[in-house]
C-alpha cells in the first residue's frame, strides 16, 4: 500500500542523510549518453564527489570529451569540464560493471511516420542490464510516453540482468528538462520530478538528485505519472503555440496586428501566458512529445483531437509562411518561381546551431520545390549555408525571409535591405520592428502582422 505523500517525503529526507552521508563511500555513477542532457549531469555528479563515468557509443564524442572539448553545453559547464580531471569518458561497456548508479540519457527521436523510436532506450537498457550488479539504482532521464519506462526499459533491465526491480535493484524515472540556450535555468537549478517502481527506488533516486542538484525534487506517486508530467509540459507549449498561430492567420486577414494584441493581453497580471506565432515549431521536444502522448492514448482507446489539431496547425506554418511570401511577390507582379530569395536562418531556435525538426529547413525545401533561387545563410549553421555571410546572401537577392530570429538578424533595418535592393521582407519570427518599414521602399510582412 502506498504511504501518503507526506510520509514518503519524510522517509526520503531521512534517506538523503543516510544513503549518501560522508561516512559512506559515495557510489560510482555511470551516465549512459553524454549529450546535452547527460554531460551536465555527469559533471554535477563528479562535482559532488561521485566517481563518475560518462559513457557513449559515439567514439568521436568520447575522444573530444577526453580532450575536455564539448560545444553543446553552456560556457559554465564547459569550464567545469576543463577543470574536472576525475571524470572518465568511455565507449567500452565493460567499464559499466564498476557502477552503482546508472543514469540513462539517450535520445528518444521519432520515426519518419512520427511514431516514437524507443530503440536507443531499449539498447541502452539491455546494455545496463548486462553489466549492472545487484543493489544498483537505474534512472531513465530520456523523454518517453507514459508506460515506456516499464514496458521497454525495466523489461530489458530485468531480462538481461536476471534481477528483479525493487528486490535486487532499484528503478526510477526523472524526465529531463534541459532547455538549450537558457541562461537562467540549467541542470543544476531546474526543479525535477521523480517516479519509481517502488518506495525503496523512490527513496534512493530522490536522495541522489537532492544530493547533486539545487532545484526542488518532487517525488511522484508512480513512474507513469512522472512520464506524463513531461508529456503534459511539452504538449501544453505546443497547443499554446498553435493557439497564437491560428490567431495570427485569422488576424492576418483582418488587418489586426497579433504582436500588438499579445503585448496588450500580456498586461493582464494573471491567467495569461503569452506565446508567439511564427513560421513553425521545431526542436526535438515540442513537435515530438505530443505524438508520444497521442499514440499511447490511442493504444489505450482515447483519441486526442485537440493535440492532433494543434500539431496540424503548427506543422502547416512553414507552408503558410511561403504563402505570405508568394502573396507579397504577387502584389509586386512577381512570382515565386525564378525569384531570388535570401533565406535567413536554418536553426529551430534563436542563437543555437540545432536544426532538428526545424521549420526553416522545411521552408528551404518548399522554396526549392517552387523554383526559387535561394541564398541560405545561418551564422550558427555554416555547413548548411550557401552564402558565407549575411551581406553575400542579401546582395544576391530581391527578397528576404527570416526563419530564425538569431540576434544577428534582429538588428536588420529597412536601410540595410534597401542598400541590397531587397524590396520584400517576410519576418517569420516577427522579430523586426514593423513600424520602421512604414516609410521605406521595403514591403514588410510578418506572421499575423
Ligand atoms: N516557438 C514558437 N512560439 C513560441 C515558443 C516557441 O513558435 O511562443 C517555437 C520555437 O521557435 C521553436 C519551437 O517552438 O521552433 C520550440 O521552442 P522552445 O522554446 O519550446 O524550445 P525547445 O524545443 O528547446 O523546448 C525546450 C523544452 N524543454 C524541455 O523539453 C526540457 C520545453 O519544455 C521548454 O518549455 C522550452 O525549452 C522553453 O520553455 O524554452
PDB file of N, CA, C and O and ligand atoms in Angstrom, residues 36 143 176-180 182 190 230 233-234 237 240-241 244-245 274-287 289 347-350 352 357-359 405 429, ligand 1:
ATOM      1  N   UNK A  36      23.695  16.704 -24.539  1.00  0.00           N
ATOM      2  CA  UNK A  36      23.401  17.960 -23.832  1.00  0.00           C
ATOM      3  C   UNK A  36      22.607  17.708 -22.554  1.00  0.00           C
ATOM      4  O   UNK A  36      22.496  18.574 -21.698  1.00  0.00           O
ATOM      5  N   UNK A 143      13.172  11.396 -22.444  1.00  0.00           N
ATOM      6  CA  UNK A 143      11.747  11.762 -22.529  1.00  0.00           C
ATOM      7  C   UNK A 143      10.981  10.635 -23.214  1.00  0.00           C
ATOM      8  O   UNK A 143      11.325  10.259 -24.335  1.00  0.00           O
ATOM      9  N   UNK A 176      14.056  14.501 -18.243  1.00  0.00           N
ATOM     10  CA  UNK A 176      15.000  15.617 -18.397  1.00  0.00           C
ATOM     11  C   UNK A 176      14.237  16.896 -18.717  1.00  0.00           C
ATOM     12  O   UNK A 176      13.176  16.866 -19.329  1.00  0.00           O
ATOM     13  N   UNK A 177      14.803  18.014 -18.283  1.00  0.00           N
ATOM     14  CA  UNK A 177      14.157  19.313 -18.533  1.00  0.00           C
ATOM     15  C   UNK A 177      15.172  20.335 -19.035  1.00  0.00           C
ATOM     16  O   UNK A 177      15.028  21.522 -18.786  1.00  0.00           O
ATOM     17  N   UNK A 178      16.186  19.833 -19.761  1.00  0.00           N
ATOM     18  CA  UNK A 178      17.217  20.779 -20.216  1.00  0.00           C
ATOM     19  C   UNK A 178      16.619  21.693 -21.269  1.00  0.00           C
ATOM     20  O   UNK A 178      15.887  21.253 -22.158  1.00  0.00           O
ATOM     21  N   UNK A 179      16.940  22.986 -21.160  1.00  0.00           N
ATOM     22  CA  UNK A 179      16.400  23.951 -22.112  1.00  0.00           C
ATOM     23  C   UNK A 179      17.567  24.608 -22.843  1.00  0.00           C
ATOM     24  O   UNK A 179      18.147  25.573 -22.350  1.00  0.00           O
ATOM     25  N   UNK A 180      17.919  24.088 -24.027  1.00  0.00           N
ATOM     26  CA  UNK A 180      19.126  24.574 -24.712  1.00  0.00           C
ATOM     27  C   UNK A 180      19.128  26.103 -24.847  1.00  0.00           C
ATOM     28  O   UNK A 180      18.127  26.690 -25.190  1.00  0.00           O
ATOM     29  N   UNK A 182      19.189  28.339 -22.587  1.00  0.00           N
ATOM     30  CA  UNK A 182      18.594  29.084 -21.470  1.00  0.00           C
ATOM     31  C   UNK A 182      19.688  29.487 -20.489  1.00  0.00           C
ATOM     32  O   UNK A 182      20.398  28.645 -19.960  1.00  0.00           O
ATOM     33  N   UNK A 190      17.229  23.507 -12.320  1.00  0.00           N
ATOM     34  CA  UNK A 190      15.854  23.224 -12.746  1.00  0.00           C
ATOM     35  C   UNK A 190      15.195  22.236 -11.772  1.00  0.00           C
ATOM     36  O   UNK A 190      15.773  21.194 -11.450  1.00  0.00           O
ATOM     37  N   UNK A 230       6.190  15.257 -18.153  1.00  0.00           N
ATOM     38  CA  UNK A 230       6.970  15.825 -19.263  1.00  0.00           C
ATOM     39  C   UNK A 230       6.102  15.961 -20.503  1.00  0.00           C
ATOM     40  O   UNK A 230       6.149  16.949 -21.234  1.00  0.00           O
ATOM     41  N   UNK A 233       3.869  18.966 -20.050  1.00  0.00           N
ATOM     42  CA  UNK A 233       4.597  20.244 -20.159  1.00  0.00           C
ATOM     43  C   UNK A 233       4.772  20.648 -21.622  1.00  0.00           C
ATOM     44  O   UNK A 233       4.542  21.789 -22.014  1.00  0.00           O
ATOM     45  N   UNK A 234       5.184  19.663 -22.421  1.00  0.00           N
ATOM     46  CA  UNK A 234       5.514  20.000 -23.816  1.00  0.00           C
ATOM     47  C   UNK A 234       4.289  20.075 -24.702  1.00  0.00           C
ATOM     48  O   UNK A 234       4.248  20.895 -25.627  1.00  0.00           O
ATOM     49  N   UNK A 237       2.853  23.481 -24.259  1.00  0.00           N
ATOM     50  CA  UNK A 237       3.525  24.513 -25.069  1.00  0.00           C
ATOM     51  C   UNK A 237       3.051  24.424 -26.520  1.00  0.00           C
ATOM     52  O   UNK A 237       2.781  25.439 -27.156  1.00  0.00           O
ATOM     53  N   UNK A 240      -0.435  25.866 -26.985  1.00  0.00           N
ATOM     54  CA  UNK A 240      -0.443  27.328 -26.828  1.00  0.00           C
ATOM     55  C   UNK A 240       0.171  28.028 -28.036  1.00  0.00           C
ATOM     56  O   UNK A 240      -0.286  29.088 -28.453  1.00  0.00           O
ATOM     57  N   UNK A 241       1.191  27.403 -28.613  1.00  0.00           N
ATOM     58  CA  UNK A 241       1.782  27.992 -29.822  1.00  0.00           C
ATOM     59  C   UNK A 241       0.779  27.876 -30.980  1.00  0.00           C
ATOM     60  O   UNK A 241       0.573  28.814 -31.755  1.00  0.00           O
ATOM     61  N   UNK A 244      -1.843  30.696 -30.815  1.00  0.00           N
ATOM     62  CA  UNK A 244      -1.450  32.016 -31.346  1.00  0.00           C
ATOM     63  C   UNK A 244      -1.160  31.941 -32.845  1.00  0.00           C
ATOM     64  O   UNK A 244      -1.356  32.925 -33.574  1.00  0.00           O
ATOM     65  N   UNK A 245      -0.737  30.782 -33.329  1.00  0.00           N
ATOM     66  CA  UNK A 245      -0.546  30.651 -34.787  1.00  0.00           C
ATOM     67  C   UNK A 245      -1.887  30.751 -35.514  1.00  0.00           C
ATOM     68  O   UNK A 245      -1.987  31.408 -36.560  1.00  0.00           O
ATOM     69  N   UNK A 274       1.776  34.454 -22.406  1.00  0.00           N
ATOM     70  CA  UNK A 274       1.952  34.717 -23.835  1.00  0.00           C
ATOM     71  C   UNK A 274       2.818  33.655 -24.533  1.00  0.00           C
ATOM     72  O   UNK A 274       3.802  33.186 -23.971  1.00  0.00           O
ATOM     73  N   UNK A 275       2.388  33.297 -25.728  1.00  0.00           N
ATOM     74  CA  UNK A 275       3.224  32.534 -26.652  1.00  0.00           C
ATOM     75  C   UNK A 275       3.224  33.349 -27.930  1.00  0.00           C
ATOM     76  O   UNK A 275       2.461  34.298 -28.062  1.00  0.00           O
ATOM     77  N   UNK A 276       4.092  32.997 -28.864  1.00  0.00           N
ATOM     78  CA  UNK A 276       4.271  33.874 -30.015  1.00  0.00           C
ATOM     79  C   UNK A 276       4.164  33.108 -31.341  1.00  0.00           C
ATOM     80  O   UNK A 276       4.790  32.057 -31.490  1.00  0.00           O
ATOM     81  N   UNK A 277       3.419  33.672 -32.307  1.00  0.00           N
ATOM     82  CA  UNK A 277       3.255  32.986 -33.601  1.00  0.00           C
ATOM     83  C   UNK A 277       4.567  33.026 -34.384  1.00  0.00           C
ATOM     84  O   UNK A 277       5.428  33.856 -34.143  1.00  0.00           O
ATOM     85  N   UNK A 278       4.704  32.091 -35.285  1.00  0.00           N
ATOM     86  CA  UNK A 278       5.924  32.074 -36.107  1.00  0.00           C
ATOM     87  C   UNK A 278       5.771  31.103 -37.265  1.00  0.00           C
ATOM     88  O   UNK A 278       4.697  30.564 -37.507  1.00  0.00           O
ATOM     89  N   UNK A 279       6.900  30.898 -37.935  1.00  0.00           N
ATOM     90  CA  UNK A 279       6.879  30.074 -39.170  1.00  0.00           C
ATOM     91  C   UNK A 279       6.839  28.583 -38.869  1.00  0.00           C
ATOM     92  O   UNK A 279       6.908  27.764 -39.785  1.00  0.00           O
ATOM     93  N   UNK A 280       6.762  28.214 -37.576  1.00  0.00           N
ATOM     94  CA  UNK A 280       6.619  26.788 -37.259  1.00  0.00           C
ATOM     95  C   UNK A 280       7.265  26.441 -35.933  1.00  0.00           C
ATOM     96  O   UNK A 280       7.862  27.281 -35.268  1.00  0.00           O
ATOM     97  N   UNK A 281       7.145  25.154 -35.551  1.00  0.00           N
ATOM     98  CA  UNK A 281       7.607  24.686 -34.241  1.00  0.00           C
ATOM     99  C   UNK A 281       8.652  23.586 -34.457  1.00  0.00           C
ATOM    100  O   UNK A 281       8.341  22.526 -35.005  1.00  0.00           O
ATOM    101  N   UNK A 282       9.874  23.859 -34.054  1.00  0.00           N
ATOM    102  CA  UNK A 282      10.961  22.894 -34.287  1.00  0.00           C
ATOM    103  C   UNK A 282      11.541  22.364 -32.989  1.00  0.00           C
ATOM    104  O   UNK A 282      10.982  22.582 -31.918  1.00  0.00           O
ATOM    105  N   UNK A 283      12.654  21.650 -33.108  1.00  0.00           N
ATOM    106  CA  UNK A 283      13.330  21.090 -31.941  1.00  0.00           C
ATOM    107  C   UNK A 283      12.960  19.630 -31.754  1.00  0.00           C
ATOM    108  O   UNK A 283      12.114  19.090 -32.449  1.00  0.00           O
ATOM    109  N   UNK A 284      13.589  19.026 -30.765  1.00  0.00           N
ATOM    110  CA  UNK A 284      13.424  17.588 -30.545  1.00  0.00           C
ATOM    111  C   UNK A 284      12.424  17.342 -29.421  1.00  0.00           C
ATOM    112  O   UNK A 284      12.245  16.215 -28.995  1.00  0.00           O
ATOM    113  N   UNK A 285      11.810  18.413 -28.894  1.00  0.00           N
ATOM    114  CA  UNK A 285      10.867  18.211 -27.771  1.00  0.00           C
ATOM    115  C   UNK A 285       9.439  18.541 -28.197  1.00  0.00           C
ATOM    116  O   UNK A 285       8.602  17.664 -28.335  1.00  0.00           O
ATOM    117  N   UNK A 286       9.205  19.851 -28.449  1.00  0.00           N
ATOM    118  CA  UNK A 286       7.826  20.313 -28.589  1.00  0.00           C
ATOM    119  C   UNK A 286       7.100  19.673 -29.759  1.00  0.00           C
ATOM    120  O   UNK A 286       5.956  19.238 -29.614  1.00  0.00           O
ATOM    121  N   UNK A 287       7.710  19.583 -30.953  1.00  0.00           N
ATOM    122  CA  UNK A 287       6.955  18.956 -32.055  1.00  0.00           C
ATOM    123  C   UNK A 287       6.936  17.435 -31.982  1.00  0.00           C
ATOM    124  O   UNK A 287       6.280  16.774 -32.772  1.00  0.00           O
ATOM    125  N   UNK A 289       7.066  15.360 -28.669  1.00  0.00           N
ATOM    126  CA  UNK A 289       6.439  14.736 -27.493  1.00  0.00           C
ATOM    127  C   UNK A 289       4.923  14.545 -27.609  1.00  0.00           C
ATOM    128  O   UNK A 289       4.398  13.499 -27.211  1.00  0.00           O
ATOM    129  N   UNK A 347      18.329  27.148 -38.101  1.00  0.00           N
ATOM    130  CA  UNK A 347      18.157  26.551 -36.757  1.00  0.00           C
ATOM    131  C   UNK A 347      16.699  26.704 -36.310  1.00  0.00           C
ATOM    132  O   UNK A 347      15.987  27.570 -36.811  1.00  0.00           O
ATOM    133  N   UNK A 348      16.277  25.807 -35.361  1.00  0.00           N
ATOM    134  CA  UNK A 348      14.858  25.832 -34.936  1.00  0.00           C
ATOM    135  C   UNK A 348      14.613  26.915 -33.902  1.00  0.00           C
ATOM    136  O   UNK A 348      13.459  27.217 -33.570  1.00  0.00           O
ATOM    137  N   UNK A 349      15.723  27.503 -33.377  1.00  0.00           N
ATOM    138  CA  UNK A 349      15.552  28.424 -32.234  1.00  0.00           C
ATOM    139  C   UNK A 349      16.709  29.419 -32.255  1.00  0.00           C
ATOM    140  O   UNK A 349      17.780  29.134 -32.819  1.00  0.00           O
ATOM    141  N   UNK A 350      16.514  30.552 -31.623  1.00  0.00           N
ATOM    142  CA  UNK A 350      17.494  31.643 -31.650  1.00  0.00           C
ATOM    143  C   UNK A 350      18.871  31.227 -31.113  1.00  0.00           C
ATOM    144  O   UNK A 350      18.978  30.534 -30.119  1.00  0.00           O
ATOM    145  N   UNK A 352      21.229  29.168 -31.530  1.00  0.00           N
ATOM    146  CA  UNK A 352      21.785  27.818 -31.305  1.00  0.00           C
ATOM    147  C   UNK A 352      21.961  27.154 -32.669  1.00  0.00           C
ATOM    148  O   UNK A 352      21.321  27.554 -33.646  1.00  0.00           O
ATOM    149  N   UNK A 357      14.073  19.012 -36.723  1.00  0.00           N
ATOM    150  CA  UNK A 357      12.646  19.351 -36.917  1.00  0.00           C
ATOM    151  C   UNK A 357      12.461  20.851 -37.185  1.00  0.00           C
ATOM    152  O   UNK A 357      11.411  21.414 -36.872  1.00  0.00           O
ATOM    153  N   UNK A 358      13.496  21.514 -37.697  1.00  0.00           N
ATOM    154  CA  UNK A 358      13.393  22.967 -37.858  1.00  0.00           C
ATOM    155  C   UNK A 358      12.439  23.366 -38.988  1.00  0.00           C
ATOM    156  O   UNK A 358      12.578  22.868 -40.122  1.00  0.00           O
ATOM    157  N   UNK A 359      11.490  24.285 -38.713  1.00  0.00           N
ATOM    158  CA  UNK A 359      10.594  24.762 -39.771  1.00  0.00           C
ATOM    159  C   UNK A 359      11.372  25.472 -40.888  1.00  0.00           C
ATOM    160  O   UNK A 359      10.969  25.452 -42.048  1.00  0.00           O
ATOM    161  N   UNK A 405      15.045  33.718 -35.507  1.00  0.00           N
ATOM    162  CA  UNK A 405      15.299  35.094 -35.000  1.00  0.00           C
ATOM    163  C   UNK A 405      16.648  35.172 -34.278  1.00  0.00           C
ATOM    164  O   UNK A 405      16.738  35.601 -33.135  1.00  0.00           O
ATOM    165  N   UNK A 429       9.544  35.272 -37.787  1.00  0.00           N
ATOM    166  CA  UNK A 429       9.573  35.226 -36.318  1.00  0.00           C
ATOM    167  C   UNK A 429       9.146  36.565 -35.716  1.00  0.00           C
ATOM    168  O   UNK A 429       9.333  36.810 -34.541  1.00  0.00           O
TER     169      UNK A 429
HETATM  170  N1  LIG B   1       8.067  28.614 -30.595  1.00  0.00           N
HETATM  171  C1  LIG B   1       7.054  29.378 -31.154  1.00  0.00           C
HETATM  172  N2  LIG B   1       6.338  30.194 -30.351  1.00  0.00           N
HETATM  173  C2  LIG B   1       6.575  30.268 -29.002  1.00  0.00           C
HETATM  174  C3  LIG B   1       7.598  29.473 -28.454  1.00  0.00           C
HETATM  175  C4  LIG B   1       8.336  28.648 -29.259  1.00  0.00           C
HETATM  176  O1  LIG B   1       6.815  29.334 -32.362  1.00  0.00           O
HETATM  177  O2  LIG B   1       5.897  31.046 -28.326  1.00  0.00           O
HETATM  178  C5  LIG B   1       8.837  27.707 -31.452  1.00  0.00           C
HETATM  179  C6  LIG B   1      10.326  27.985 -31.439  1.00  0.00           C
HETATM  180  O3  LIG B   1      10.669  28.901 -32.444  1.00  0.00           O
HETATM  181  C7  LIG B   1      10.904  26.599 -31.720  1.00  0.00           C
HETATM  182  C8  LIG B   1       9.903  25.646 -31.085  1.00  0.00           C
HETATM  183  O4  LIG B   1       8.689  26.394 -30.937  1.00  0.00           O
HETATM  184  O5  LIG B   1      10.958  26.351 -33.108  1.00  0.00           O
HETATM  185  C9  LIG B   1      10.337  25.106 -29.731  1.00  0.00           C
HETATM  186  O6  LIG B   1      10.734  26.217 -28.988  1.00  0.00           O
HETATM  187  P1  LIG B   1      11.001  26.097 -27.384  1.00  0.00           P
HETATM  188  O7  LIG B   1      11.260  27.464 -26.885  1.00  0.00           O
HETATM  189  O8  LIG B   1       9.920  25.316 -26.774  1.00  0.00           O
HETATM  190  O9  LIG B   1      12.394  25.364 -27.322  1.00  0.00           O
HETATM  191  P2  LIG B   1      12.789  23.875 -27.041  1.00  0.00           P
HETATM  192  O10 LIG B   1      12.362  22.966 -28.119  1.00  0.00           O
HETATM  193  O11 LIG B   1      14.240  23.946 -26.726  1.00  0.00           O
HETATM  194  O12 LIG B   1      11.943  23.491 -25.758  1.00  0.00           O
HETATM  195  C10 LIG B   1      12.558  23.400 -24.522  1.00  0.00           C
HETATM  196  C11 LIG B   1      11.744  22.365 -23.791  1.00  0.00           C
HETATM  197  N3  LIG B   1      12.485  21.898 -22.654  1.00  0.00           N
HETATM  198  C12 LIG B   1      12.427  20.583 -22.371  1.00  0.00           C
HETATM  199  O13 LIG B   1      11.777  19.787 -23.015  1.00  0.00           O
HETATM  200  C13 LIG B   1      13.204  20.149 -21.202  1.00  0.00           C
HETATM  201  C14 LIG B   1      10.417  22.921 -23.346  1.00  0.00           C
HETATM  202  O14 LIG B   1       9.836  22.041 -22.365  1.00  0.00           O
HETATM  203  C15 LIG B   1      10.544  24.276 -22.735  1.00  0.00           C
HETATM  204  O15 LIG B   1       9.228  24.766 -22.441  1.00  0.00           O
HETATM  205  C16 LIG B   1      11.211  25.211 -23.715  1.00  0.00           C
HETATM  206  O16 LIG B   1      12.540  24.683 -23.931  1.00  0.00           O
HETATM  207  C17 LIG B   1      11.297  26.630 -23.166  1.00  0.00           C
HETATM  208  O17 LIG B   1      10.426  26.967 -22.345  1.00  0.00           O
HETATM  209  O18 LIG B   1      12.170  27.354 -23.630  1.00  0.00           O
END
